[in-house]
XYZ file of C-alpha atoms in Angstrom:
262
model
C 7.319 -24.176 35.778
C 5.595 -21.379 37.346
C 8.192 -19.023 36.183
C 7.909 -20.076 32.938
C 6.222 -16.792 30.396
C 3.836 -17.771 27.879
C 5.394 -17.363 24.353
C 2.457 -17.140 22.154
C 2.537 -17.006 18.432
C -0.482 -14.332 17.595
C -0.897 -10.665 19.851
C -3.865 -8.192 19.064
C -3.699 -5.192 21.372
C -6.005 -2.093 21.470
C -5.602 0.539 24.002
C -2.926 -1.271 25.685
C 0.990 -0.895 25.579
C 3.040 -4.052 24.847
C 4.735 -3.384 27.599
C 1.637 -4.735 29.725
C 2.263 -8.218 28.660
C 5.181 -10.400 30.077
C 5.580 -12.687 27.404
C 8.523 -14.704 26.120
C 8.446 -12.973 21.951
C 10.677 -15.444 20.246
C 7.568 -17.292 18.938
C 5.398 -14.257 17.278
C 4.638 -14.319 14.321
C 1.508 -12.240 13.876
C 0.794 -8.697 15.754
C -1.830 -6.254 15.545
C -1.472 -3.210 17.644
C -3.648 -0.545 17.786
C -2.342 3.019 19.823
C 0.769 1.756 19.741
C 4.040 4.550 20.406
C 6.894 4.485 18.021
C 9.419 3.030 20.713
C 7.148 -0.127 21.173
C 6.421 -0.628 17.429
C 10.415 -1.170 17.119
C 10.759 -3.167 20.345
C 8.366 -5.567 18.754
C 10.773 -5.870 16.029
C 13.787 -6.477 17.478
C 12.373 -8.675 20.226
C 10.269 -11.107 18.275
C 12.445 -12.510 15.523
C 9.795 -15.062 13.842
C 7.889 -12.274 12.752
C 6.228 -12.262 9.577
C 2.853 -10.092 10.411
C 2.669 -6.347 11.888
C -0.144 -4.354 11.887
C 0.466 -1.195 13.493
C -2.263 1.552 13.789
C -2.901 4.897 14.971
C 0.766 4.566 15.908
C 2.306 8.041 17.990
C 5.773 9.073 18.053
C 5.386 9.914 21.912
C 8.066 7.490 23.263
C 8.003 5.993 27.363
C 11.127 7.183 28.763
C 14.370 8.755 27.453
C 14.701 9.284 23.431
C 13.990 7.334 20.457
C 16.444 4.481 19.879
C 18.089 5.225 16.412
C 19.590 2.061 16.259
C 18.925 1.307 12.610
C 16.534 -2.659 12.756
C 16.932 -5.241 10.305
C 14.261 -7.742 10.330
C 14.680 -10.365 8.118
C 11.310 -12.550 8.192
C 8.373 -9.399 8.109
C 6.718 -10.631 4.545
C 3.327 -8.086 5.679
C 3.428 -4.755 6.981
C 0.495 -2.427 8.057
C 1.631 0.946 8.702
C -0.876 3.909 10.170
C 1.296 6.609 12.156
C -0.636 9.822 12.501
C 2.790 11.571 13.307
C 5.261 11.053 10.367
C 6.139 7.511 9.022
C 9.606 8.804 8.532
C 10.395 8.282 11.964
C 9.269 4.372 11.096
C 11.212 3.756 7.761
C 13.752 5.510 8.491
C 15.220 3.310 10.843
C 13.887 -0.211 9.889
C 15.013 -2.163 6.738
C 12.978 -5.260 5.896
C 13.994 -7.331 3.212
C 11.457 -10.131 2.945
C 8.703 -7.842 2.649
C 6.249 -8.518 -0.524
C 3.314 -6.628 1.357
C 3.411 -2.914 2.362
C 0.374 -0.684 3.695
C 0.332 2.652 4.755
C -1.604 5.695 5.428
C -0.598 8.815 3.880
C -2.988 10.969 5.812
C -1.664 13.895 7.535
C 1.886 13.246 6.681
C 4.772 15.715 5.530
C 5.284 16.134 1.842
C 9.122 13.636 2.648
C 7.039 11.055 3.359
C 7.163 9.542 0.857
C 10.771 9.852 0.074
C 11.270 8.170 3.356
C 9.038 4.960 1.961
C 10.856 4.934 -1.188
C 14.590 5.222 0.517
C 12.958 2.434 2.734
C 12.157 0.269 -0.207
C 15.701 0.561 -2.166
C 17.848 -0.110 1.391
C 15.414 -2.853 1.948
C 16.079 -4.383 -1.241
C 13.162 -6.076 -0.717
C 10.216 -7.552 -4.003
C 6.854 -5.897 -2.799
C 4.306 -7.588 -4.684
C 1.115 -5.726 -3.419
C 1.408 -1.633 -2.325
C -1.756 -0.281 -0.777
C -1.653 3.454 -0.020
C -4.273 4.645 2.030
C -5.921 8.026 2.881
C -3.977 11.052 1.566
C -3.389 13.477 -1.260
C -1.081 12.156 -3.466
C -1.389 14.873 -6.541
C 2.352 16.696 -5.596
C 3.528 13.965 -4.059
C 6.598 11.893 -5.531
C 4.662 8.689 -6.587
C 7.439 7.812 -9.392
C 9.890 7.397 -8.044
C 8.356 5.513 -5.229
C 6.601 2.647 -8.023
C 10.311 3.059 -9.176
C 11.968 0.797 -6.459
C 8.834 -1.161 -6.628
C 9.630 -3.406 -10.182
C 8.335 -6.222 -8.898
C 5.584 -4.777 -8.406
C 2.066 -7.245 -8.870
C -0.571 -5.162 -6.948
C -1.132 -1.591 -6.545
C -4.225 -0.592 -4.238
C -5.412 3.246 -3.968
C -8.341 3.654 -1.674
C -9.382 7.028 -0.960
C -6.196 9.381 -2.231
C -5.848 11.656 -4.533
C -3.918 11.570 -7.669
C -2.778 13.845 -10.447
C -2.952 12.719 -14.265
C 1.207 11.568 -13.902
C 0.819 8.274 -12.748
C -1.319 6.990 -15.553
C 0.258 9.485 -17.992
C 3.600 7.572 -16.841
C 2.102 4.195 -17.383
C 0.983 5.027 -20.961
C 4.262 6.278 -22.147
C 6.517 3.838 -20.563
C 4.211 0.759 -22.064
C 6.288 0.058 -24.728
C 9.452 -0.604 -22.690
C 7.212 -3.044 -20.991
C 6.641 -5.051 -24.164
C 9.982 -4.950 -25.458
C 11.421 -6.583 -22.436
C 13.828 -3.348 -21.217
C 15.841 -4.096 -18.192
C 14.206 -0.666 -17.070
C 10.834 -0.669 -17.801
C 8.621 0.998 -15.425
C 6.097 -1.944 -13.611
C 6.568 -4.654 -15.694
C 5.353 -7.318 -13.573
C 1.833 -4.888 -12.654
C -1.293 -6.934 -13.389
C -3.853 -4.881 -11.268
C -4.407 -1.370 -9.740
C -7.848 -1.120 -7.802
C -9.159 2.109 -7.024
C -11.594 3.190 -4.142
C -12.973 6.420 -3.806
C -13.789 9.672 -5.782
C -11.664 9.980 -8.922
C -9.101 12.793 -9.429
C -7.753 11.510 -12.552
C -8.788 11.180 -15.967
C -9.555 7.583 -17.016
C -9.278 6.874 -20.541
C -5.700 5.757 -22.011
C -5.717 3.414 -18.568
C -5.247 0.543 -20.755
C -2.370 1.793 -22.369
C -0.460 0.365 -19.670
C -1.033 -3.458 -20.169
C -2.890 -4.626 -17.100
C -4.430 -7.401 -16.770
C -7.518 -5.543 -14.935
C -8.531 -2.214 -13.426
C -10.106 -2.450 -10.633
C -12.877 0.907 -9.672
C -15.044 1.511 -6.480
C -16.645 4.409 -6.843
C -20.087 6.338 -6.977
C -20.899 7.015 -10.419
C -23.208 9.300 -12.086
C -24.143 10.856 -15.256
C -21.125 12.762 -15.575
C -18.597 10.293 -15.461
C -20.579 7.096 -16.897
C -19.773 7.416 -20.308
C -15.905 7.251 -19.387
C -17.000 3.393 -18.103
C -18.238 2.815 -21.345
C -15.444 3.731 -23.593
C -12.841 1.875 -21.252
C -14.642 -1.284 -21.707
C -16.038 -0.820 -25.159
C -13.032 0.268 -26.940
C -10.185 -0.281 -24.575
C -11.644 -3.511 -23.082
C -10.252 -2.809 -19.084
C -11.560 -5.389 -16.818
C -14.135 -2.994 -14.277
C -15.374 -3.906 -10.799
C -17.819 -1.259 -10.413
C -20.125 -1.020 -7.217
C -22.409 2.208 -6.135
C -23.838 3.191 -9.013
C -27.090 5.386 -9.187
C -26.731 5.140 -13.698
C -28.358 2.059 -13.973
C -28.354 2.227 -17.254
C -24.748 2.050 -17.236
C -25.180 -1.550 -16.859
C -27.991 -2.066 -19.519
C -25.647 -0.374 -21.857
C -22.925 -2.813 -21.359
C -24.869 -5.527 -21.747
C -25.853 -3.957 -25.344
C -22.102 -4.028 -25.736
C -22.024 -7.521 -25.225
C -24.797 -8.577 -27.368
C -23.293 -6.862 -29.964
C -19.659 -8.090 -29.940
């Protein structure tokens, strides 16, 4: 038995490659690797087939020897993915397809403007039901967010924290709200029951509730200037608010007012 490698089920690396470990990866299920190169992120894939977990961070496109492997991966078990490449997540999606995927991640910071094309060609060849989309750390105001929540319409979940956004989005969910209630085969998000927001807002809130959503979800530092937007979307529109950091405290007084008075 001494020649026997372990085959362990859960791997968290930071600062080391995974090709420092002599394991046996038919058993993983759940990674985590931090500083990982592009080349290992995809040998994890097509070496551990019981996958369902990846968490891949700070990830470079540097590879070990030779060039990238454009084999093209299909991974049929990965229901969670994590993605943080500070290169270009092309070079990810582009070449994986994972169709049991109902959780995606990624950071948008310091990517190309094709990006995002890339996640939503990913998506579509996937054919894959994402329930929860969390977008992390970019500017997202030219970017093609459509059509991206386009190949998304099973979409349940849609987290923000710290980009920025134009108007469009929201604009989009207002007008296409009535296709939602009248049951088109079409309709843009009909399954969306909550978009959380963290960070400083870019966008213009009321007319959020236009949409349909169950609740709205805000973290966010608010003052004087914005506070009376709060109040209308709960007073009049009646959004759902988680709201945290707030030096108005009189924001909450005055919602209490609301209450009374209802």
């Amino acid at each position: 038995m001494k020649n026997v490698r372990p085959a362990p089920t859960q791997i968290s690396l930071r600062g080391l490659s995974s090709h420092s470990m002599d394991v046996d990866w038919t058993n993983l299920a759940y990674i985590e690797g931090f500083g990982f190169r592009l080349d290992e992120c995809l040998l994890v894939l097509k070496q551990s087939p019981r996958l369902v977990h990846c968490n891949f961070e700070d990830v470079g496109y540097r590879v070990s020897t030779g060039q990238r492997d454009e084999v093209h991966i299909v991974h049929k078990s990965v229901r969670w993915l994590w993605l943080d490449d500070r290169s270009n997540m092309a070079n990810f999606f582009d070449v994986v397809s994972l169709p049991s995927l109902v959780y995606l991640a990624f950071a948008a910071e310091f990517q190309p403007s094709q990006a995002l094309d890339s996640v939503t060609s990913f998506i579509r060849r996937s054919g894959c039901s994402l329930e929860t989309l969390r977008i992390t750390n970019g500017d997202l105001q030219e970017a093609p967010i459509i059509p991206l929540l386009e190949a998304t319409p099973e979409l349940y979940r849609l987290e923000l924290f710290a980009v920025k956004l134009s108007d469009t989005l929201f604009q989009h969910l207002g007008e296409t709200v009535l296709d939602v209630y009248n049951g088109e085969v079409k309709a843009f998000l009909p399954d969306l029951d909550s978009i959380d927001l963290y960070g400083a807002l870019t966008i213009q809130l009321p007319g959020i509730a236009l949409s349909g959503l169950g609740s709205f979800h805000v973290i966010h530092y608010i003052d004087d200037a914005n506070s009376a937007i709060f109040r209308e979307l709960i007073s009049e529109d009646g959004v759902d608010l988680s709201i945290t950091d707030s030096s108005n405290r009189n924001l909450i007084k005055d919602l209490e007012m609301l209450e009374r008075s209802d």
